[in-house]
Amino acid sequence: MQSSWSRYYLKTRLLACRDEVSVSRIHCQLLVSGMFWFETFSAQLLASYARVGDIPSARQLFDMLPQREIDSWNAILAAYSRRNCQAEVLGLYEQMKLEGVRRSSSSFTMAIKACAGLLDLEKGEEIRECAVGSGYEDDVYVESAVLNLYAKCGKMSEAMRAFDKMRRRDIVSWTTMITALSQCERGEGAVDLYRRMRNEGIEGDRVAMLGIIKACAAVGDPRLGLSTHGHLVRKDLMDSSTETSLLSMYAKHGYMKQALHVFETMHRQTVISWGALVSGFAQNGYAAETLELLAKMVSNGFDPEVVSIVSALSACSQVGYFKLGKSIHGYITRRLGYERVSGTGIIDLYTKCGSFSSARAQFECISSPDLVCWNAMIAAYGVHGQGKEALSLFIQLTEQDIQPNHATFAALLSALSHSGLVEEGQYWFHKMISQFHIAPMEKHYACMVDLLSRAGKLDEAHKLLQSAETEVGISVWVSLLSGSHNHGSFYIGEAAAEKILKLNPDDLGIYALISNFFAAHRKWDQVAKLRNIMRQKGIKKAPSYSLVDVNGKLCAFLMGDETHQDYEEIESILDQLDRHMKSAAMSS
DNA sequence: ATAGGGTTAG
């Protein structure tokens, strides 16, 4: 029987194999019949082992092939590439080069993909040069891998340039760019690109839509996300990935009801969709619900992984649930092992729960901190009033050849502002724009206005806001108003108050501040007007409260609250603290 | 048919 096997018959049988057992069965038959040693057969066997993902068998065969054709090389490369074994891909690629084997478009493509995974820009560019030298200058596969290489290495403008130069673009090239733009929060750019793609008659597939959903999460207007959801349903592009991404998009816009609805009606809930939901609750400040959901996840048989654990950690940080947070830290150490993302979450926990030295110790533990880790640590210094140290950490960061982003500057400027380092703040705000090409966002203006107005530089603060290209919200103007209030600057305060009233806030405290400001300047008609507005709106705000972790039990307290059982003792300690602070303020 | 884009998160 075996001797009648033709090459064609064997190929058909091998292609039908879906798992390594069926491949090895054919392998045995070939060995028994003695046909194995025909080079064409062993190469095809190798390709099949590679295709079903049995790397050890594929490698073994590869190593014993007497003569290795390009197809065998590409097959083994593909096996490693699919499993993201970057070092092996690059090792084999180098060996090909060394042995003078011709490299095809797919060999170059996989090697460049490996470089993108390792963030090795230099090596990737070198391989691209070789591809160009072999006549693949306009190869859509090679070029798409290059786009991804640039994007992953944070070189978006290089990626854009390469994309614009491409002579032919297919769905993957477009998707690479759309995804890259939405990942660096450039949602509008991603949506523009998607529209251009559609204009060229290309329909988005599931992967492209994942990029678009991410873009919808990054843009301000939630309506875009809603219409994208409709589009996905109409075009039958819903699967558990797109659904999870949609869920998270709704959560980012604060639409937890819709997020929950997507979760409950999705085709198949996975550990990833659970993670997305848990993180959605954490992002929206529902700390108790986050922790409850984590327990529910476990009881549904899903082992919590990093994402859910980090979200739970963030919930603890938000409400100061220090004891539970520390036990989650313990869980991470015992069960999850080293993870940069959770390391950053732990820094944040200790920062927000007041244990600066533990935050610093955690930072030291992270072997290769990425930008987000650095940002968290800079923020930690800022929260603890160490502006100078925050600045020197920032300088250290820039010396590491890591590009700071908008969050880095938000942390830095806030640190400088809270330490009253006015000149440094102004200096770095301008550097941010001119040298780092980061357009100031609302949070940056907020820091600057805070910094300037606390230093009494109200004119400068006002001018900064007037020249701002992005529209800033109520809180920034409130900050300018309270600065004016404290420094007796009537005209700027009045301008700020006007602006605030136009923005129509629904926070009672803000109206009270405006009213106090006008009262201080004896503008009684304004005060009366404000009273009217307040009465008309009938503003009722749920009173704000603080949470404190007492021996692992979370207690809430609010203004004038005397309901606690140890109220008298608490009050006497507060009195003592008050006296301490006053005498400390006198002596400094 | 061997390749390039991809779900959650600090």
Short mmCIF file of C-alpha atoms in Angstrom, two decimals, chain A residues 102-397:
data_model
loop_
_atom_site.label_atom_id
_atom_site.label_comp_id
_atom_site.label_asym_id
_atom_site.label_seq_id
_atom_site.Cartn_x
_atom_site.Cartn_y
_atom_site.Cartn_z
CA ARG A 102 17.70 32.59 -0.51
CA ARG A 103 15.26 34.40 1.74
CA SER A 104 11.78 35.00 0.42
CA SER A 105 9.24 37.66 1.28
CA SER A 106 7.83 35.49 4.07
CA SER A 107 11.29 34.92 5.64
CA PHE A 108 11.87 38.67 5.83
CA THR A 109 8.34 39.31 7.04
CA MET A 110 8.61 36.88 9.95
CA ALA A 111 12.05 38.17 10.93
CA ILE A 112 10.77 41.75 11.01
CA LYS A 113 7.76 40.66 13.05
CA ALA A 114 10.18 39.11 15.57
CA CYS A 115 12.04 42.43 15.81
CA ALA A 116 8.75 44.24 16.43
CA GLY A 117 8.05 41.82 19.29
CA LEU A 118 11.48 42.53 20.78
CA LEU A 119 11.17 46.29 20.11
CA ASP A 120 14.49 46.02 18.26
CA LEU A 121 14.11 48.85 15.77
CA GLU A 122 17.69 48.82 14.54
CA LYS A 123 17.72 45.13 13.68
CA GLY A 124 14.31 45.39 12.03
CA GLU A 125 15.48 48.22 9.80
CA GLU A 126 18.55 46.23 8.87
CA ILE A 127 16.39 43.27 7.81
CA ARG A 128 14.17 45.58 5.82
CA GLU A 129 17.26 46.80 3.94
CA CYS A 130 18.08 43.19 3.05
CA ALA A 131 14.49 42.68 1.86
CA VAL A 132 14.77 45.76 -0.34
CA GLY A 133 18.07 44.41 -1.68
CA SER A 134 16.31 41.16 -2.62
CA GLY A 135 13.69 43.03 -4.60
CA TYR A 136 10.94 43.24 -1.98
CA GLU A 137 10.80 47.01 -1.81
CA ASP A 138 7.09 47.18 -2.56
CA ASP A 139 6.07 43.92 -0.96
CA VAL A 140 2.86 44.48 0.96
CA TYR A 141 3.70 41.79 3.57
CA VAL A 142 7.19 43.11 4.30
CA GLU A 143 5.95 46.69 4.40
CA SER A 144 3.07 45.91 6.74
CA ALA A 145 5.50 44.22 9.11
CA VAL A 146 7.64 47.36 8.91
CA LEU A 147 4.66 49.57 9.77
CA ASN A 148 4.03 47.46 12.82
CA LEU A 149 7.73 47.56 13.75
CA TYR A 150 7.75 51.36 13.76
CA ALA A 151 4.45 51.57 15.62
CA LYS A 152 5.51 49.13 18.35
CA CYS A 153 8.78 51.01 18.79
CA GLY A 154 6.88 54.25 19.33
CA LYS A 155 7.93 55.79 16.00
CA MET A 156 4.48 56.78 14.76
CA SER A 157 5.69 59.47 12.39
CA GLU A 158 8.05 56.96 10.74
CA ALA A 159 5.16 54.53 10.42
CA MET A 160 2.97 57.19 8.84
CA ARG A 161 5.70 58.08 6.37
CA ALA A 162 6.20 54.44 5.37
CA PHE A 163 2.44 53.97 5.06
CA ASP A 164 2.06 57.02 2.82
CA LYS A 165 4.81 55.73 0.56
CA MET A 166 3.26 52.30 0.03
CA ARG A 167 2.20 51.67 -3.55
CA ARG A 168 -0.33 49.02 -2.64
CA ARG A 169 -2.19 48.67 0.65
CA ASP A 170 -4.40 45.85 1.77
CA ILE A 171 -6.63 45.35 4.80
CA VAL A 172 -3.66 44.39 6.99
CA SER A 173 -1.66 47.52 6.19
CA TRP A 174 -4.66 49.72 6.95
CA THR A 175 -5.46 47.80 10.12
CA THR A 176 -1.88 48.06 11.36
CA MET A 177 -2.06 51.84 11.17
CA ILE A 178 -5.59 52.11 12.56
CA THR A 179 -4.67 49.95 15.54
CA ALA A 180 -1.42 51.78 16.14
CA LEU A 181 -3.15 55.16 16.16
CA SER A 182 -5.87 54.05 18.53
CA GLN A 183 -3.31 52.51 20.86
CA CYS A 184 -1.54 55.82 21.28
CA GLU A 185 -4.86 57.50 22.01
CA ARG A 186 -5.11 59.14 18.61
CA GLY A 187 -8.68 57.99 18.13
CA GLU A 188 -9.64 60.70 15.64
CA GLY A 189 -6.70 59.84 13.42
CA ALA A 190 -7.67 56.17 13.52
CA VAL A 191 -11.25 56.96 12.55
CA ASP A 192 -10.09 59.21 9.68
CA LEU A 193 -7.92 56.42 8.37
CA TYR A 194 -10.80 53.95 8.59
CA ARG A 195 -12.96 56.32 6.54
CA ARG A 196 -10.22 56.58 3.93
CA MET A 197 -9.98 52.80 3.82
CA ARG A 198 -13.73 52.48 3.27
CA ASN A 199 -13.53 55.09 0.52
CA GLU A 200 -11.08 52.86 -1.26
CA GLY A 201 -13.66 50.10 -1.19
CA ILE A 202 -12.10 47.99 1.59
CA GLU A 203 -14.48 46.64 4.21
CA GLY A 204 -13.24 46.28 7.76
CA ASP A 205 -12.88 42.72 9.04
CA ARG A 206 -12.97 41.65 12.72
CA VAL A 207 -9.38 42.65 13.39
CA ALA A 208 -9.81 46.06 11.77
CA MET A 209 -12.93 46.60 13.84
CA LEU A 210 -11.01 45.86 17.05
CA GLY A 211 -8.84 48.84 16.17
CA ILE A 212 -11.90 50.98 15.49
CA ILE A 213 -13.59 50.00 18.74
CA LYS A 214 -10.42 51.03 20.58
CA ALA A 215 -10.49 54.33 18.70
CA CYS A 216 -14.12 54.82 19.77
CA ALA A 217 -13.00 54.36 23.36
CA ALA A 218 -10.35 57.05 22.91
CA VAL A 219 -12.52 59.75 21.29
CA GLY A 220 -14.64 62.06 23.38
CA ASP A 221 -17.97 61.45 21.67
CA PRO A 222 -19.60 58.19 22.77
CA ARG A 223 -22.03 58.25 19.83
CA LEU A 224 -19.32 56.96 17.52
CA GLY A 225 -19.05 53.85 19.68
CA LEU A 226 -22.80 53.31 19.60
CA SER A 227 -22.93 53.48 15.82
CA THR A 228 -19.92 51.18 15.55
CA HIS A 229 -21.75 48.68 17.74
CA GLY A 230 -24.67 48.83 15.31
CA HIS A 231 -22.37 48.35 12.35
CA LEU A 232 -20.80 45.26 13.94
CA VAL A 233 -24.19 43.68 14.50
CA ARG A 234 -25.39 44.43 10.98
CA LYS A 235 -22.22 43.13 9.35
CA ASP A 236 -22.14 40.04 11.57
CA LEU A 237 -18.70 40.87 12.94
CA MET A 238 -19.45 40.02 16.56
CA ASP A 239 -17.35 37.42 18.28
CA SER A 240 -15.94 37.18 21.75
CA SER A 241 -13.00 39.49 20.94
CA THR A 242 -15.08 42.28 19.43
CA GLU A 243 -17.64 41.90 22.20
CA THR A 244 -14.99 42.17 24.89
CA SER A 245 -13.55 45.21 23.21
CA LEU A 246 -17.01 46.80 22.96
CA LEU A 247 -17.65 46.08 26.62
CA SER A 248 -14.48 47.87 27.51
CA MET A 249 -15.32 50.78 25.19
CA TYR A 250 -18.63 51.30 27.00
CA ALA A 251 -16.87 51.11 30.35
CA LYS A 252 -14.36 53.77 29.27
CA HIS A 253 -17.25 56.11 28.50
CA GLY A 254 -18.78 55.31 31.87
CA TYR A 255 -21.69 53.38 30.33
CA MET A 256 -21.61 50.50 32.78
CA LYS A 257 -25.18 49.44 32.02
CA GLN A 258 -24.35 48.87 28.37
CA ALA A 259 -21.05 47.20 29.28
CA LEU A 260 -22.88 44.80 31.55
CA HIS A 261 -25.45 44.14 28.85
CA VAL A 262 -22.77 43.22 26.31
CA PHE A 263 -21.18 40.94 28.88
CA GLU A 264 -24.40 39.17 29.75
CA THR A 265 -25.47 38.60 26.16
CA MET A 266 -22.11 37.74 24.63
CA HIS A 267 -21.55 34.49 22.75
CA ARG A 268 -19.03 33.08 25.16
CA GLN A 269 -17.72 34.63 28.35
CA THR A 270 -13.99 34.17 28.72
CA VAL A 271 -11.43 34.97 31.35
CA ILE A 272 -10.62 38.01 29.21
CA SER A 273 -14.18 39.33 29.11
CA TRP A 274 -14.43 38.86 32.89
CA GLY A 275 -11.20 40.82 33.25
CA ALA A 276 -12.57 43.60 31.06
CA LEU A 277 -15.72 43.85 33.16
CA VAL A 278 -13.85 43.85 36.46
CA SER A 279 -11.55 46.57 35.20
CA GLY A 280 -14.53 48.57 33.94
CA PHE A 281 -16.01 48.69 37.42
CA ALA A 282 -12.64 49.65 38.89
CA GLN A 283 -12.10 52.42 36.32
CA ASN A 284 -15.46 53.94 37.15
CA GLY A 285 -14.78 54.03 40.84
CA TYR A 286 -17.10 51.19 41.90
CA ALA A 287 -14.66 49.70 44.37
CA ALA A 288 -17.02 47.45 46.29
CA GLU A 289 -18.61 46.15 43.08
CA THR A 290 -15.17 45.44 41.64
CA LEU A 291 -14.23 43.23 44.56
CA GLU A 292 -17.63 41.52 44.53
CA LEU A 293 -17.30 40.80 40.83
CA LEU A 294 -13.87 39.30 41.36
CA ALA A 295 -15.36 36.85 43.86
CA LYS A 296 -18.16 36.05 41.42
CA MET A 297 -15.62 35.43 38.71
CA VAL A 298 -13.86 32.87 40.90
CA SER A 299 -17.12 31.13 41.78
CA ASN A 300 -17.86 30.86 38.06
CA GLY A 301 -14.68 28.87 37.67
CA PHE A 302 -12.42 31.55 36.20
CA ASP A 303 -9.00 31.86 37.79
CA PRO A 304 -8.27 35.55 38.26
CA GLU A 305 -5.26 36.57 36.20
CA VAL A 306 -3.21 39.77 36.21
CA VAL A 307 -5.82 42.07 34.70
CA SER A 308 -8.55 41.30 37.22
CA ILE A 309 -6.10 41.26 40.09
CA VAL A 310 -4.65 44.61 39.08
CA SER A 311 -8.16 46.05 38.84
CA ALA A 312 -8.94 44.82 42.33
CA LEU A 313 -5.71 46.41 43.50
CA SER A 314 -6.77 49.67 41.91
CA ALA A 315 -10.16 49.45 43.67
CA CYS A 316 -8.34 49.11 47.00
CA SER A 317 -6.10 52.08 46.22
CA GLN A 318 -9.08 54.26 45.35
CA VAL A 319 -10.83 53.79 48.66
CA GLY A 320 -7.75 53.28 50.81
CA TYR A 321 -8.53 49.66 51.55
CA PHE A 322 -4.94 49.09 52.57
CA LYS A 323 -5.25 45.78 54.36
CA LEU A 324 -7.01 44.02 51.49
CA GLY A 325 -4.61 45.66 49.05
CA LYS A 326 -1.64 44.25 50.93
CA SER A 327 -3.15 40.77 50.91
CA ILE A 328 -3.62 41.06 47.14
CA HIS A 329 0.05 42.01 46.96
CA GLY A 330 0.69 38.74 48.79
CA TYR A 331 -1.48 36.81 46.33
CA ILE A 332 0.46 38.29 43.43
CA THR A 333 3.76 37.26 44.98
CA ARG A 334 2.62 33.72 45.71
CA ARG A 335 0.43 32.91 42.73
CA LEU A 336 1.20 35.16 39.80
CA GLY A 337 4.92 35.79 40.13
CA TYR A 338 6.77 38.74 38.71
CA GLU A 339 4.68 40.99 36.49
CA ARG A 340 5.50 44.53 35.57
CA VAL A 341 1.86 45.57 35.33
CA SER A 342 1.00 44.36 38.80
CA GLY A 343 4.24 45.89 40.08
CA THR A 344 3.00 49.25 38.90
CA GLY A 345 -0.38 48.63 40.52
CA ILE A 346 1.39 47.89 43.78
CA ILE A 347 3.40 51.14 43.56
CA ASP A 348 0.10 52.93 43.11
CA LEU A 349 -1.46 51.16 46.12
CA TYR A 350 1.35 52.11 48.47
CA THR A 351 1.45 55.65 47.10
CA LYS A 352 -2.25 56.22 47.66
CA CYS A 353 -2.27 54.50 51.02
CA GLY A 354 0.54 56.70 52.30
CA SER A 355 3.40 54.23 52.41
CA PHE A 356 5.97 55.98 50.26
CA SER A 357 8.96 53.83 51.20
CA SER A 358 7.12 50.65 50.19
CA ALA A 359 6.24 52.25 46.87
CA ARG A 360 9.88 53.09 46.28
CA ALA A 361 10.98 49.59 47.31
CA GLN A 362 8.52 48.10 44.82
CA PHE A 363 9.88 50.31 42.06
CA GLU A 364 13.39 49.06 42.82
CA CYS A 365 12.12 45.48 42.40
CA ILE A 366 10.95 45.98 38.85
CA SER A 367 13.74 44.72 36.64
CA SER A 368 13.07 46.78 33.53
CA PRO A 369 10.51 49.45 34.37
CA ASP A 370 8.58 50.73 31.39
CA LEU A 371 7.13 54.20 30.96
CA VAL A 372 4.02 53.51 33.03
CA CYS A 373 6.15 52.33 36.00
CA TRP A 374 8.23 55.49 35.82
CA ASN A 375 5.09 57.59 35.65
CA ALA A 376 3.69 55.90 38.74
CA MET A 377 6.90 56.51 40.66
CA ILE A 378 7.12 60.17 39.61
CA ALA A 379 3.52 60.56 40.78
CA ALA A 380 4.44 58.88 44.07
CA TYR A 381 7.09 61.52 44.76
CA GLY A 382 4.60 64.22 43.86
CA VAL A 383 1.85 62.91 46.12
CA HIS A 384 4.32 62.85 48.99
CA GLY A 385 5.42 66.42 48.47
CA GLN A 386 8.85 65.64 47.05
CA GLY A 387 8.84 67.78 43.94
CA LYS A 388 12.62 68.01 43.56
CA GLU A 389 12.98 64.22 43.72
CA ALA A 390 10.17 63.82 41.20
CA LEU A 391 12.07 66.09 38.85
CA SER A 392 15.33 64.21 39.26
CA LEU A 393 13.54 60.92 38.57
CA PHE A 394 12.09 62.48 35.44
CA ILE A 395 15.57 63.53 34.31
CA GLN A 396 16.76 59.97 34.94
CA LEU A 397 13.91 58.70 32.77
#
